[in-house]
Amino acid sequence: GTLAKDWHDGVSHLIVHPDADDRCNRTMKYLVAILNGCWILSYSWINDSLAQHAWLLAVCKNRSFIVNS
């Protein structure tokens, strides 16, 4: 995969910075990712994966989306 700064049809994952309550800012990229069925992963997942020297299994914590308005 590649890192994309701007949204395009090939995007499959979105990396977000949730707050302490696991809430993400409601950005256009976030909303488009939801509509396109993309994986939404926290930045801590990347850090934890790098610490383990392998991509960790991404697990869905819940099926609801919590966003800051």
N, CA, C and O atoms as a printed pandas DataFrame, in Angstrom:
     atom_number atom_name residue_name chain_id  residue_number  x_coord  y_coord  z_coord
0              1         N          GLY        A               1    0.809   -1.187    0.000
1              2        CA          GLY        A               1    0.000    0.000    0.000
2              3         C          GLY        A               1    0.853    1.252    0.000
3              4         O          GLY        A               1    2.069    1.204    0.186
4              5         N          THR        A               2    0.200    2.344   -0.208
5              6        CA          THR        A               2    0.870    3.635   -0.209
6              7         C          THR        A               2    0.120    4.588    0.706
7              8         O          THR        A               2   -1.056    4.387    1.009
8              9         N          LEU        A               3    0.806    5.607    1.130
9             10        CA          LEU        A               3    0.217    6.646    1.967
10            11         C          LEU        A               3   -0.307    7.751    1.062
11            12         O          LEU        A               3    0.428    8.284    0.230
12            13         N          ALA        A               4   -1.577    8.091    1.228
13            14        CA          ALA        A               4   -2.192    9.130    0.402
14            15         C          ALA        A               4   -2.571   10.315    1.276
15            16         O          ALA        A               4   -3.165   10.147    2.341
16            17         N          LYS        A               5   -2.231   11.493    0.828
17            18        CA          LYS        A               5   -2.604   12.702    1.559
18            19         C          LYS        A               5   -4.050   13.097    1.250
19            20         O          LYS        A               5   -4.770   13.582    2.123
20            21         N          ASP        A               6   -4.460   12.888    0.017
21            22        CA          ASP        A               6   -5.804   13.259   -0.418
22            23         C          ASP        A               6   -6.621   12.015   -0.716
23            24         O          ASP        A               6   -6.073   10.957   -1.026
24            25         N          TRP        A               7   -7.936   12.150   -0.619
25            26        CA          TRP        A               7   -8.830   11.030   -0.863
26            27         C          TRP        A               7   -8.855   10.654   -2.342
27            28         O          TRP        A               7   -8.864   11.527   -3.210
28            29         N          HIS        A               8   -8.866    9.339   -2.629
29            30        CA          HIS        A               8   -9.073    8.838   -3.985
30            31         C          HIS        A               8   -9.751    7.480   -3.876
31            32         O          HIS        A               8   -9.831    6.913   -2.787
32            33         N          ASP        A               9  -10.235    6.962   -4.981
33            34        CA          ASP        A               9  -11.023    5.731   -4.975
34            35         C          ASP        A               9  -10.270    4.507   -4.460
35            36         O          ASP        A               9  -10.901    3.535   -4.044
36            37         N          GLY        A              10   -8.947    4.529   -4.477
37            38        CA          GLY        A              10   -8.170    3.379   -4.032
38            39         C          GLY        A              10   -7.914    3.329   -2.536
39            40         O          GLY        A              10   -7.274    2.392   -2.060
40            41         N          VAL        A              11   -8.390    4.301   -1.788
41            42        CA          VAL        A              11   -8.153    4.323   -0.336
42            43         C          VAL        A              11   -8.930    3.187    0.319
43            44         O          VAL        A              11  -10.121    3.016    0.058
44            45         N          SER        A              12   -8.257    2.406    1.175
45            46        CA          SER        A              12   -8.912    1.286    1.844
46            47         C          SER        A              12   -8.951    1.440    3.360
47            48         O          SER        A              12   -9.774    0.812    4.026
48            49         N          HIS        A              13   -8.055    2.282    3.918
49            50        CA          HIS        A              13   -7.979    2.488    5.358
50            51         C          HIS        A              13   -7.840    3.988    5.642
51            52         O          HIS        A              13   -7.260    4.730    4.849
52            53         N          LEU        A              14   -8.377    4.414    6.771
53            54        CA          LEU        A              14   -8.202    5.786    7.232
54            55         C          LEU        A              14   -7.619    5.728    8.634
55            56         O          LEU        A              14   -8.156    5.047    9.507
56            57         N          ILE        A              15   -6.527    6.438    8.847
57            58        CA          ILE        A              15   -5.887    6.496   10.161
58            59         C          ILE        A              15   -6.371    7.761   10.862
59            60         O          ILE        A              15   -6.291    8.854   10.301
60            61         N          VAL        A              16   -6.878    7.614   12.098
61            62        CA          VAL        A              16   -7.444    8.745   12.836
62            63         C          VAL        A              16   -6.745    8.906   14.180
63            64         O          VAL        A              16   -6.056    8.003   14.654
64            65         N          HIS        A              17   -6.935   10.066   14.777
65            66        CA          HIS        A              17   -6.407   10.376   16.110
66            67         C          HIS        A              17   -7.583   10.554   17.064
67            68         O          HIS        A              17   -8.014   11.687   17.282
68            69         N          PRO        A              18   -8.123    9.470   17.645
69            70        CA          PRO        A              18   -9.258    9.627   18.553
70            71         C          PRO        A              18   -8.834   10.269   19.872
71            72         O          PRO        A              18   -7.666   10.220   20.258
72            73         N          ASP        A              19   -9.806   10.872   20.553
73            74        CA          ASP        A              19   -9.518   11.454   21.860
74            75         C          ASP        A              19   -9.594   10.358   22.929
75            76         O          ASP        A              19   -9.699    9.176   22.602
76            77         N          ALA        A              20   -9.543   10.748   24.191
77            78        CA          ALA        A              20   -9.530    9.781   25.296
78            79         C          ALA        A              20  -10.798    8.930   25.344
79            80         O          ALA        A              20  -10.778    7.824   25.885
80            81         N          ASP        A              21  -11.896    9.433   24.786
81            82        CA          ASP        A              21  -13.161    8.698   24.765
82            83         C          ASP        A              21  -13.366    7.931   23.456
83            84         O          ASP        A              21  -14.484    7.509   23.158
84            85         N          ASP        A              22  -12.298    7.748   22.674
85            86        CA          ASP        A              22  -12.355    7.079   21.368
86            87         C          ASP        A              22  -13.255    7.805   20.374
87            88         O          ASP        A              22  -13.891    7.166   19.536
88            89         N          ARG        A              23  -13.314    9.112   20.459
89            90        CA          ARG        A              23  -14.097    9.913   19.527
90            91         C          ARG        A              23  -13.166   10.562   18.513
91            92         O          ARG        A              23  -12.067   11.003   18.849
92            93         N          CYS        A              24  -13.622   10.611   17.276
93            94        CA          CYS        A              24  -12.838   11.198   16.196
94            95         C          CYS        A              24  -13.520   12.466   15.701
95            96         O          CYS        A              24  -14.740   12.610   15.777
96            97         N          ASN        A              25  -12.708   13.372   15.197
97            98        CA          ASN        A              25  -13.278   14.561   14.573
98            99         C          ASN        A              25  -14.042   14.162   13.322
99           100         O          ASN        A              25  -13.620   13.271   12.585
100          101         N          ARG        A              26  -15.148   14.812   13.092
101          102        CA          ARG        A              26  -15.990   14.525   11.921
102          103         C          ARG        A              26  -15.457   15.347   10.752
103          104         O          ARG        A              26  -15.869   16.488   10.540
104          105         N          THR        A              27  -14.539   14.754   10.001
105          106        CA          THR        A              27  -13.965   15.418    8.836
106          107         C          THR        A              27  -14.588   14.834    7.575
107          108         O          THR        A              27  -15.236   13.788    7.625
108          109         N          MET        A              28  -14.397   15.495    6.468
109          110        CA          MET        A              28  -14.910   14.985    5.201
110          111         C          MET        A              28  -14.277   13.628    4.885
111          112         O          MET        A              28  -14.965   12.717    4.425
112          113         N          LYS        A              29  -12.968   13.487    5.130
113          114        CA          LYS        A              29  -12.301   12.208    4.870
114          115         C          LYS        A              29  -12.910   11.097    5.726
115          116         O          LYS        A              29  -13.099    9.978    5.247
116          117         N          TYR        A              30  -13.215   11.396    6.974
117          118        CA          TYR        A              30  -13.798   10.416    7.887
118          119         C          TYR        A              30  -15.176    9.978    7.385
119          120         O          TYR        A              30  -15.479    8.785    7.351
120          121         N          LEU        A              31  -15.989   10.926    7.004
121          122        CA          LEU        A              31  -17.338   10.609    6.534
122          123         C          LEU        A              31  -17.312    9.840    5.214
123          124         O          LEU        A              31  -18.100    8.914    5.020
124          125         N          VAL        A              32  -16.414   10.219    4.308
125          126        CA          VAL        A              32  -16.291    9.502    3.034
126          127         C          VAL        A              32  -15.787    8.080    3.284
127          128         O          VAL        A              32  -16.228    7.143    2.618
128          129         N          ALA        A              33  -14.874    7.913    4.231
129          130        CA          ALA        A              33  -14.369    6.577    4.565
130          131         C          ALA        A              33  -15.506    5.688    5.068
131          132         O          ALA        A              33  -15.591    4.519    4.691
132          133         N          ILE        A              34  -16.373    6.230    5.912
133          134        CA          ILE        A              34  -17.518    5.464    6.404
134          135         C          ILE        A              34  -18.417    5.063    5.238
135          136         O          ILE        A              34  -18.813    3.903    5.117
136          137         N          LEU        A              35  -18.733    6.031    4.384
137          138        CA          LEU        A              35  -19.625    5.759    3.255
138          139         C          LEU        A              35  -19.050    4.736    2.286
139          140         O          LEU        A              35  -19.800    4.011    1.632
140          141         N          ASN        A              36  -17.719    4.670    2.188
141          142        CA          ASN        A              36  -17.070    3.735    1.265
142          143         C          ASN        A              36  -16.686    2.415    1.929
143          144         O          ASN        A              36  -16.087    1.552    1.287
144          145         N          GLY        A              37  -17.023    2.250    3.203
145          146        CA          GLY        A              37  -16.742    0.990    3.894
146          147         C          GLY        A              37  -15.281    0.751    4.189
147          148         O          GLY        A              37  -14.847   -0.398    4.271
148          149         N          CYS        A              38  -14.507    1.823    4.351
149          150        CA          CYS        A              38  -13.079    1.693    4.642
150          151         C          CYS        A              38  -12.853    1.314    6.103
151          152         O          CYS        A              38  -13.671    1.611    6.974
152          153         N          TRP        A              39  -11.738    0.661    6.346
153          154        CA          TRP        A              39  -11.304    0.423    7.721
154          155         C          TRP        A              39  -10.885    1.757    8.315
155          156         O          TRP        A              39  -10.183    2.534    7.669
156          157         N          ILE        A              40  -11.311    2.024    9.537
157          158        CA          ILE        A              40  -10.915    3.236   10.255
158          159         C          ILE        A              40  -10.110    2.785   11.459
159          160         O          ILE        A              40  -10.639    2.149   12.371
160          161         N          LEU        A              41   -8.828    3.118   11.455
161          162        CA          LEU        A              41   -7.895    2.655   12.475
162          163         C          LEU        A              41   -7.293    3.837   13.212
163          164         O          LEU        A              41   -7.109    4.911   12.641
164          165         N          SER        A              42   -6.990    3.628   14.483
165          166        CA          SER        A              42   -6.376    4.712   15.261
166          167         C          SER        A              42   -4.868    4.739   15.030
167          168         O          SER        A              42   -4.258    3.733   14.667
168          169         N          TYR        A              43   -4.292    5.902   15.247
169          170        CA          TYR        A              43   -2.847    6.069   15.089
170          171         C          TYR        A              43   -2.103    5.155   16.059
171          172         O          TYR        A              43   -0.998    4.702   15.762
172          173         N          SER        A              44   -2.707    4.883   17.218
173          174        CA          SER        A              44   -2.055    3.995   18.189
174          175         C          SER        A              44   -1.886    2.581   17.627
175          176         O          SER        A              44   -0.968    1.866   18.029
176          177         N          TRP        A              45   -2.766    2.167   16.698
177          178        CA          TRP        A              45   -2.624    0.856   16.056
178          179         C          TRP        A              45   -1.318    0.801   15.271
179          180         O          TRP        A              45   -0.623   -0.215   15.285
180          181         N          ILE        A              46   -0.986    1.894   14.588
181          182        CA          ILE        A              46    0.287    1.943   13.850
182          183         C          ILE        A              46    1.454    1.857   14.817
183          184         O          ILE        A              46    2.377    1.069   14.609
184          185         N          ASN        A              47    1.422    2.659   15.871
185          186        CA          ASN        A              47    2.517    2.643   16.854
186          187         C          ASN        A              47    2.668    1.273   17.496
187          188         O          ASN        A              47    3.788    0.784   17.650
188          189         N          ASP        A              48    1.559    0.646   17.874
189          190        CA          ASP        A              48    1.622   -0.684   18.482
190          191         C          ASP        A              48    2.158   -1.714   17.498
191          192         O          ASP        A              48    2.932   -2.591   17.881
192          193         N          SER        A              49    1.758   -1.618   16.244
193          194        CA          SER        A              49    2.259   -2.529   15.219
194          195         C          SER        A              49    3.755   -2.355   15.013
195          196         O          SER        A              49    4.489   -3.338   14.905
196          197         N          LEU        A              50    4.211   -1.104   14.959
197          198        CA          LEU        A              50    5.641   -0.854   14.798
198          199         C          LEU        A              50    6.436   -1.395   15.989
199          200         O          LEU        A              50    7.538   -1.918   15.820
200          201         N          ALA        A              51    5.877   -1.268   17.181
201          202        CA          ALA        A              51    6.561   -1.780   18.376
202          203         C          ALA        A              51    6.681   -3.300   18.342
203          204         O          ALA        A              51    7.644   -3.857   18.869
204          205         N          GLN        A              52    5.713   -3.971   17.726
205          206        CA          GLN        A              52    5.734   -5.441   17.616
206          207         C          GLN        A              52    6.443   -5.931   16.352
207          208         O          GLN        A              52    6.605   -7.136   16.157
208          209         N          HIS        A              53    6.870   -4.987   15.485
209          210        CA          HIS        A              53    7.533   -5.320   14.219
210          211         C          HIS        A              53    6.647   -6.165   13.303
211          212         O          HIS        A              53    7.148   -6.965   12.513
212          213         N          ALA        A              54    5.340   -5.985   13.412
213          214        CA          ALA        A              54    4.378   -6.700   12.562
214          215         C          ALA        A              54    3.043   -5.973   12.645
215          216         O          ALA        A              54    2.725   -5.351   13.658
216          217         N          TRP        A              55    2.254   -6.057   11.556
217          218        CA          TRP        A              55    0.933   -5.443   11.591
218          219         C          TRP        A              55    0.036   -6.257   12.508
219          220         O          TRP        A              55   -0.148   -7.458   12.307
220          221         N          LEU        A              56   -0.511   -5.608   13.500
221          222        CA          LEU        A              56   -1.407   -6.281   14.436
222          223         C          LEU        A              56   -2.776   -6.491   13.801
223          224         O          LEU        A              56   -3.166   -5.774   12.880
224          225         N          LEU        A              57   -3.488   -7.473   14.303
225          226        CA          LEU        A              57   -4.833   -7.732   13.832
226          227         C          LEU        A              57   -5.734   -6.564   14.242
227          228         O          LEU        A              57   -5.801   -6.208   15.419
228          229         N          ALA        A              58   -6.406   -5.989   13.289
229          230        CA          ALA        A              58   -7.340   -4.893   13.571
230          231         C          ALA        A              58   -8.681   -5.499   13.942
231          232         O          ALA        A              58   -9.264   -6.260   13.170
232          233         N          VAL        A              59   -9.166   -5.161   15.124
233          234        CA          VAL        A              59  -10.404   -5.725   15.629
234          235         C          VAL        A              59  -11.434   -4.617   15.782
235          236         O          VAL        A              59  -11.122   -3.541   16.292
236          237         N          CYS        A              60  -12.638   -4.872   15.350
237          238        CA          CYS        A              60  -13.729   -3.917   15.488
238          239         C          CYS        A              60  -14.168   -3.905   16.951
239          240         O          CYS        A              60  -14.610   -4.930   17.471
240          241         N          LYS        A              61  -14.051   -2.756   17.620
241          242        CA          LYS        A              61  -14.442   -2.646   19.023
242          243         C          LYS        A              61  -15.953   -2.613   19.180
243          244         O          LYS        A              61  -16.509   -3.206   20.104
244          245         N          ASN        A              62  -16.598   -1.922   18.275
245          246        CA          ASN        A              62  -18.056   -1.862   18.299
246          247         C          ASN        A              62  -18.530   -1.466   16.915
247          248         O          ASN        A              62  -17.715   -1.151   16.048
248          249         N          ARG        A              63  -19.791   -1.477   16.703
249          250        CA          ARG        A              63  -20.325   -1.190   15.383
250          251         C          ARG        A              63  -20.898    0.217   15.291
251          252         O          ARG        A              63  -21.546    0.553   14.300
252          253         N          SER        A              64  -20.674    1.032   16.292
253          254        CA          SER        A              64  -21.202    2.394   16.246
254          255         C          SER        A              64  -20.070    3.365   15.952
255          256         O          SER        A              64  -18.909    3.099   16.262
256          257         N          PHE        A              65  -20.420    4.475   15.359
257          258        CA          PHE        A              65  -19.460    5.511   15.069
258          259         C          PHE        A              65  -19.706    6.678   16.007
259          260         O          PHE        A              65  -20.814    7.213   16.052
260          261         N          ILE        A              66  -18.693    7.078   16.751
261          262        CA          ILE        A              66  -18.811    8.182   17.693
262          263         C          ILE        A              66  -17.954    9.315   17.160
263          264         O          ILE        A              66  -16.746    9.152   16.989
264          265         N          VAL        A              67  -18.555   10.443   16.900
265          266        CA          VAL        A              67  -17.803   11.568   16.342
266          267         C          VAL        A              67  -18.055   12.815   17.170
267          268         O          VAL        A              67  -19.126   12.991   17.750
268          269         N          ASN        A              68  -17.061   13.664   17.213
269          270        CA          ASN        A              68  -17.242   14.983   17.836
270          271         C          ASN        A              68  -17.982   15.874   16.862
271          272         O          ASN        A              68  -17.677   15.875   15.670
272          273         N          SER        A              69  -18.936   16.622   17.343
273          274        CA          SER        A              69  -19.658   17.520   16.441
274          275         C          SER        A              69  -19.143   18.939   16.596
275          276         O          SER        A              69  -19.625   19.848   15.921
